[in-house]
CSV table of C-alpha atoms in Angstrom, one decimal:
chain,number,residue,atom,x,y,z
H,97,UNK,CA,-7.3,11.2,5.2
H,98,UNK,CA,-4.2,10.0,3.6
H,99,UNK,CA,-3.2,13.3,2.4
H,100,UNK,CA,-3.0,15.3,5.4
H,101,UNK,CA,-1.5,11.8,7.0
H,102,UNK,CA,1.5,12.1,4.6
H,103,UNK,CA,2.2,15.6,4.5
H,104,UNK,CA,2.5,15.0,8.2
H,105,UNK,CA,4.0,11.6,8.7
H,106,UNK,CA,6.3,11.5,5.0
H,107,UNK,CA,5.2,9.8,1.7
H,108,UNK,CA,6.8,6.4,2.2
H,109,UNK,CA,5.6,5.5,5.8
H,110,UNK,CA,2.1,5.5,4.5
H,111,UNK,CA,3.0,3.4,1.8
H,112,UNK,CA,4.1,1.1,4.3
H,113,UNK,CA,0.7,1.0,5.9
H,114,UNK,CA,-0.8,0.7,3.2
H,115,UNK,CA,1.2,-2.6,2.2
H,116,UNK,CA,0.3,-3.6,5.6
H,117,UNK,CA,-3.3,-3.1,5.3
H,118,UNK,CA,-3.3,-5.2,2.0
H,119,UNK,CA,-1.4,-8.1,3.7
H,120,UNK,CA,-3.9,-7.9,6.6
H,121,UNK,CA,-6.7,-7.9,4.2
H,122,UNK,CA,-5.4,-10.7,2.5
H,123,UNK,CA,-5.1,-13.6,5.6
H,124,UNK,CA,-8.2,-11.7,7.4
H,125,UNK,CA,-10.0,-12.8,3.9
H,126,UNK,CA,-8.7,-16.0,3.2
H,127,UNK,CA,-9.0,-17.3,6.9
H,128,UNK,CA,-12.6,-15.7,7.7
H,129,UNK,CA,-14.6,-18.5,9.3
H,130,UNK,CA,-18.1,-16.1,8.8
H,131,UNK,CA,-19.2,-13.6,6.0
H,132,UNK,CA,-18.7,-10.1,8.6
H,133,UNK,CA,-15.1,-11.5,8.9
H,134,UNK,CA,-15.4,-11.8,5.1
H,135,UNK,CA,-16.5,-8.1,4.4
H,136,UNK,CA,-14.1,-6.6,7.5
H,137,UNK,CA,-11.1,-8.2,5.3
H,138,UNK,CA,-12.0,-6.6,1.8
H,139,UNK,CA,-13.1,-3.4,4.3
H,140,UNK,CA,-9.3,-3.5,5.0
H,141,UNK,CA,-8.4,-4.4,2.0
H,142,UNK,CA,-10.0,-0.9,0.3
H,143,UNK,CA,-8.4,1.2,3.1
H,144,UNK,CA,-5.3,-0.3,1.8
H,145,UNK,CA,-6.3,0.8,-1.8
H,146,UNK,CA,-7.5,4.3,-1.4
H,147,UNK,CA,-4.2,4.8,0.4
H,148,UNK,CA,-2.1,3.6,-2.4
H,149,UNK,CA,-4.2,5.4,-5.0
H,150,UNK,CA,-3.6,8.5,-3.9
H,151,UNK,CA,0.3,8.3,-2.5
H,152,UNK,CA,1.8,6.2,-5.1
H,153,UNK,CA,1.3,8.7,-7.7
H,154,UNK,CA,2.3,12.1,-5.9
H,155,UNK,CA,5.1,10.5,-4.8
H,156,UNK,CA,6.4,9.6,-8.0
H,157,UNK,CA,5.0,12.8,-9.5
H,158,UNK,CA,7.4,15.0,-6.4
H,159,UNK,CA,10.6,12.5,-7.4
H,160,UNK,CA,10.4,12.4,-11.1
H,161,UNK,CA,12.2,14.7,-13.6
H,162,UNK,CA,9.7,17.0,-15.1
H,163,UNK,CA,10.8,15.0,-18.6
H,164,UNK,CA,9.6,11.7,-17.5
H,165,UNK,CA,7.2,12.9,-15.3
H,166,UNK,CA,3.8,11.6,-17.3
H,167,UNK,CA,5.9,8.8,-17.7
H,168,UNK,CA,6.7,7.7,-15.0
H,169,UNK,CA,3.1,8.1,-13.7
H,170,UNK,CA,1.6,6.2,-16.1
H,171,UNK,CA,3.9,3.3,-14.8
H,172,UNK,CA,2.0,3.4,-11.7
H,173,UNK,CA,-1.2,2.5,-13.7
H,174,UNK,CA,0.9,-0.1,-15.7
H,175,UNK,CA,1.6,-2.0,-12.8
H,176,UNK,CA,-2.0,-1.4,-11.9
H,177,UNK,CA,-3.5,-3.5,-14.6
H,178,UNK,CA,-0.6,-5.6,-14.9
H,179,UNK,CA,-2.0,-6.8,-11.0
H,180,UNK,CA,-5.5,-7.1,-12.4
H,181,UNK,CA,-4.4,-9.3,-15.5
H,182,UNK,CA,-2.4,-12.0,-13.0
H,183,UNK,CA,-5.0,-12.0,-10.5
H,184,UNK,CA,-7.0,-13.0,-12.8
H,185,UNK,CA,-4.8,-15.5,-14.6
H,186,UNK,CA,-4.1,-16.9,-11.4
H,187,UNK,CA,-7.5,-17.0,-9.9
H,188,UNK,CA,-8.0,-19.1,-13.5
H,189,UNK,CA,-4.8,-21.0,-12.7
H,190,UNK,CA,-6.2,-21.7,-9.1
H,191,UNK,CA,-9.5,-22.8,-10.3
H,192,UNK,CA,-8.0,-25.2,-12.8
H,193,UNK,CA,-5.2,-26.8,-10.4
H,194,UNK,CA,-8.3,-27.6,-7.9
H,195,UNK,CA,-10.3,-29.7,-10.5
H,196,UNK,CA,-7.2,-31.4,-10.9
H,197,UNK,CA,-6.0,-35.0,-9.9
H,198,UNK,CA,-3.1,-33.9,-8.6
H,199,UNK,CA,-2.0,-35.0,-4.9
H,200,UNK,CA,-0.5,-31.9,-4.2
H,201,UNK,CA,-3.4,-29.7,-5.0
H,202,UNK,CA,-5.7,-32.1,-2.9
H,203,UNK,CA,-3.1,-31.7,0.0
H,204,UNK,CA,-4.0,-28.0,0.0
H,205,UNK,CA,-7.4,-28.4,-0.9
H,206,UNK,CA,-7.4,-26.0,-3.7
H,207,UNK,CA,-10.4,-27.6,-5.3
H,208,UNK,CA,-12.3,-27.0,-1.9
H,209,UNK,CA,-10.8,-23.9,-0.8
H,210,UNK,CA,-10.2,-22.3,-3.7
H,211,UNK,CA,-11.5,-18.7,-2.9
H,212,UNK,CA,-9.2,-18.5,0.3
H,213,UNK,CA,-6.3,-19.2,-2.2
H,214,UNK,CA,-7.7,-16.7,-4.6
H,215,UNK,CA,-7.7,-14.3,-1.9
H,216,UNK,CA,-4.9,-15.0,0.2
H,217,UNK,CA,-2.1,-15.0,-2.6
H,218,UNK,CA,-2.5,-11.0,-2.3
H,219,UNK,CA,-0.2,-11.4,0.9
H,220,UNK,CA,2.6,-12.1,-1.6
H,221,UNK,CA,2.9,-9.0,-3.4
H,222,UNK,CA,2.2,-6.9,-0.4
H,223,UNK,CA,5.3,-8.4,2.0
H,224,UNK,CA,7.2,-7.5,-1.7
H,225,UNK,CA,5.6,-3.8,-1.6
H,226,UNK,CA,6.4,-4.0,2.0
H,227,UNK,CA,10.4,-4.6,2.0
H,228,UNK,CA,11.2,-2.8,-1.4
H,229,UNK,CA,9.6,0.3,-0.1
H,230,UNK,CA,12.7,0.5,2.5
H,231,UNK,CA,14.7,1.1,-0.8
H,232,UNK,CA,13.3,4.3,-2.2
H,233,UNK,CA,13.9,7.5,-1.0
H,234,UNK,CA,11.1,10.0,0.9
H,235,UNK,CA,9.9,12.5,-1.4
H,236,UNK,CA,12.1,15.5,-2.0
H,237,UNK,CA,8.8,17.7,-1.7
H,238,UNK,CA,8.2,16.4,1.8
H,239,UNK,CA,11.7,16.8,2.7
H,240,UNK,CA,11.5,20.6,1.7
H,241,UNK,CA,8.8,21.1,3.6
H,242,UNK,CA,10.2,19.6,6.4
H,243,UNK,CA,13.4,22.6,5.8
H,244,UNK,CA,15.9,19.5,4.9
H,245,UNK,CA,17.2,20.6,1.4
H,246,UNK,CA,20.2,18.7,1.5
H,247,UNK,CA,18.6,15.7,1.8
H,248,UNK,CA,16.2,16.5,-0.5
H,249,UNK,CA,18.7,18.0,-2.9
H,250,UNK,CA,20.8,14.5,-2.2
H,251,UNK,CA,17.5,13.0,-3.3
H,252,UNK,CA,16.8,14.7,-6.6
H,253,UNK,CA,20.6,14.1,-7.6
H,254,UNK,CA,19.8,10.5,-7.8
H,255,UNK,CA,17.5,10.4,-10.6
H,256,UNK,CA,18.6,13.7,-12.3
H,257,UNK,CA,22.1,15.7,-13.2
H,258,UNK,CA,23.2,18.1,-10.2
H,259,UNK,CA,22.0,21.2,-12.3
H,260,UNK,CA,18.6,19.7,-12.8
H,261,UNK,CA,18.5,18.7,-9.1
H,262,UNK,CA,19.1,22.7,-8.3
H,263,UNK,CA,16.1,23.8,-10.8
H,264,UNK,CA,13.9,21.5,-9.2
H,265,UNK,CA,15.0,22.4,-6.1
H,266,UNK,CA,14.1,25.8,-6.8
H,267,UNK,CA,10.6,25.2,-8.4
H,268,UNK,CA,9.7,23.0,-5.3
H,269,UNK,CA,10.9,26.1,-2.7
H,270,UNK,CA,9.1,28.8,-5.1
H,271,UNK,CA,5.9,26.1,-4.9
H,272,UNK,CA,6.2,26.1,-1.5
H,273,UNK,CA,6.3,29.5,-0.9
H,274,UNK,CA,3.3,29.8,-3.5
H,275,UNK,CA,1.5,27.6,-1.0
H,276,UNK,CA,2.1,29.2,1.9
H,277,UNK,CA,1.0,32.8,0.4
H,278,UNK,CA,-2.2,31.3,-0.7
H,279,UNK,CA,-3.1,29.6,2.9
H,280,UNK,CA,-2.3,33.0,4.2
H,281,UNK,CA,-4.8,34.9,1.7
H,282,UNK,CA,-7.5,32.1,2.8
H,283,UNK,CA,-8.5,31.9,-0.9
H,284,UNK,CA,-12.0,30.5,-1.3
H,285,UNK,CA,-13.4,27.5,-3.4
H,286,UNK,CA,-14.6,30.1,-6.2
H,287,UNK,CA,-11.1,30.6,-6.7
H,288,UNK,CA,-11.3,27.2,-8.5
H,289,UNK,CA,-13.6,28.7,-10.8
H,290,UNK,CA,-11.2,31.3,-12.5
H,291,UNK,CA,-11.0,32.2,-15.7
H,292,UNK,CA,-6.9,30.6,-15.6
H,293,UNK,CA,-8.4,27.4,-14.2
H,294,UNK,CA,-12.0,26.7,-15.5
H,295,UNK,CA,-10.3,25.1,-18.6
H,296,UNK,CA,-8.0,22.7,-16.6
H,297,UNK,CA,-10.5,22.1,-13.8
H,298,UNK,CA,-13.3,21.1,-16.5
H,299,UNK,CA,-10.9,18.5,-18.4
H,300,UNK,CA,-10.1,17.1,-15.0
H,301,UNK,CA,-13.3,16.3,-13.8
H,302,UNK,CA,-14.6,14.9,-17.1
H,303,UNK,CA,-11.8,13.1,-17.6
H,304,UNK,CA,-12.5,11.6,-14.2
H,305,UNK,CA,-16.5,11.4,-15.0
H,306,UNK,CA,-15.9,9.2,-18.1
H,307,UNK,CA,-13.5,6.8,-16.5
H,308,UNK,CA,-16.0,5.7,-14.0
H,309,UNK,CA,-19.0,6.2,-16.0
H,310,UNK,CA,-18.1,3.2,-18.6
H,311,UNK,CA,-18.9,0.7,-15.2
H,312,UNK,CA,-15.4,-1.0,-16.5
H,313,UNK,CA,-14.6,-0.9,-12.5
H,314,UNK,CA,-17.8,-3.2,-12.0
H,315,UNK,CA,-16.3,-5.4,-15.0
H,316,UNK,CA,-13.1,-5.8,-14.1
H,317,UNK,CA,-14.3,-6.9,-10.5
H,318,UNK,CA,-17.2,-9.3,-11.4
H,319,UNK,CA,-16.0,-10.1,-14.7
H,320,UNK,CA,-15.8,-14.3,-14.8
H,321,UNK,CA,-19.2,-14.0,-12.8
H,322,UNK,CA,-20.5,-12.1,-16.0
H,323,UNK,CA,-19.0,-14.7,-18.7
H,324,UNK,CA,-20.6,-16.9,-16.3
H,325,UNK,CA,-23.7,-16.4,-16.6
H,326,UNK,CA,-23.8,-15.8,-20.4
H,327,UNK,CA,-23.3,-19.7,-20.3
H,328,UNK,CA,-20.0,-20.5,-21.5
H,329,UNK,CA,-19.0,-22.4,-17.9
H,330,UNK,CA,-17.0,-21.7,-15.1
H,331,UNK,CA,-13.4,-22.1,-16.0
H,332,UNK,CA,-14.3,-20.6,-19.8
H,333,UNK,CA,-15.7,-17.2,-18.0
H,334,UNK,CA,-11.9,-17.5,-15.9
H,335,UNK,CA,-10.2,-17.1,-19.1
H,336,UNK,CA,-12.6,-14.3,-21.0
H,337,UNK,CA,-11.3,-12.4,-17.8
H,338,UNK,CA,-7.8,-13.3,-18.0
H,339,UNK,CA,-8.3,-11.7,-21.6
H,340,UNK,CA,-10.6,-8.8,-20.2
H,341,UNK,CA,-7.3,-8.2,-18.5
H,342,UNK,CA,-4.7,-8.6,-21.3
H,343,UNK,CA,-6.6,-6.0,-23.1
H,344,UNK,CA,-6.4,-3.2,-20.5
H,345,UNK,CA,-3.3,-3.8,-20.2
H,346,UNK,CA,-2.5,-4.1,-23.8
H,347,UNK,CA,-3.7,-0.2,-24.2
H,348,UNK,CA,-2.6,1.4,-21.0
H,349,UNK,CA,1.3,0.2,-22.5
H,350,UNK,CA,-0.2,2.2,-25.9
H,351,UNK,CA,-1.2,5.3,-23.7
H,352,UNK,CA,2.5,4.9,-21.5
H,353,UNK,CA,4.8,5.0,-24.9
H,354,UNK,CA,2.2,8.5,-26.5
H,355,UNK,CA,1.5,10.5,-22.9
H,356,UNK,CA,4.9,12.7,-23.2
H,357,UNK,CA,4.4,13.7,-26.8
């Protein structure tokens, strides 16, 4: 539903909710006194996510120059894996401080409640996503459709020259229009199917296919559970995952620097 939701509401307001729906995730998580609390917090939590997933990158794909546009994209998936890797160094770092004999780490019982912690540190970065969102821009794209060009062309002028703004202006008004013919013909799903698109639309969806059908996603999310139970102990499995996570990050900087050329 988050498409609809932000061609109506704007591009940045539902990145807003979505920071909120992390933070909530995060305290309802790390304060849940029974396991439905538990699961209505990651519930949240993946609300939160499928939001993000889908607005973060149109938005920067509808404000980025055409030139930097893969780019730029790609940074969204950079900072993607760059959450993975600290969560879980500092899940690691959590687990370690807690066996600890430090006084300070017994004052907040890190040893004892170390899951809450491991949980509840996600309210950081989303109050951060939170306020820094109030210093982008909305999306030129949505401000076109809404019929405010100067805004939007205001917009475009801050990331591009003033004669690059006007092209994209242009291309966004002829998409636009391209749009509107097409809702007016009522074209049908077949139309996906076409000779011009069966190419495109079969590399999409394999490309899509193959990212989820490696079960990396299960991995990445019950990773030191894995180590685990191969037998190399609990904080040893912490750090295979910390390097699980320095890896994917390691490549997706090697796919960033090759996806324009």
């Amino acid at each position: 539903v988050s498409g609809p939701l932000s061609d109506r509401f704007g591009r940045r307001p539902l990145l807003r909710v979505a920071a909120v729906l992390f933070a909530v995730s995060a305290i309802t998580s790390a304060l849940a006194t029974s396991f439905p609390m538990l699961v209505t917090g990651r519930l949240i939590g993946g609300l939160g996510v499928g939001m993000a997933l889908i607005i973060a990158p149109l938005y920067i794909g509808e404000i980025s120059p055409a030139a930097d546009r893969g780019r730029m994209v790609s940074l969204n998936q950079l900072n993607i894996v760059i959450g993975i890797s600290v969560a879980f160094f500092s899940n690691y770092l959590i687990l370690t401080l807690g066996q600890s004999q430090s006084e300070w780490a017994a004052v907040l019982k890190l040893g004892e409640w170390n899951w809450r912690w491991m949980l509840g540190l996600e309210t950081m970065p989303a109050v951060l996503y939170f306020g820094l969102l109030y210093l982008v821009p909305e999306s030129p794209r949505w401000l076109m459709m809404r019929n405010r060009e100067g805004e939007a062309m205001r917009v475009l002028s801050l990331v591009s020259d003033p004669a690059q703004a006007r092209r994209q202006i242009g291309e966004i008004a002829d998409s636009l229009n391209s749009d509107r013919i097409n809702q007016a013909r009522k074209l049908r799903v077949s139309a996906l199917f076409g000779k011009s698109r069966r190419l495109v639309l079969a590399i999409g969806v394999t490309v899509a296919v193959l990212q989820q059908i490696t079960g990396i996603n299960s991995v990445f999310f019950y990773a030191p559970m894995i180590f685990e139970q191969s037998g190399i102990g609990t904080n040893a499995a912490f750090m295979q995952a910390v390097m699980v996570g320095v890896t994917n990050l390691g490549f997706t900087v090697i796919a960033l620097l090759l996806i324009d050329r």
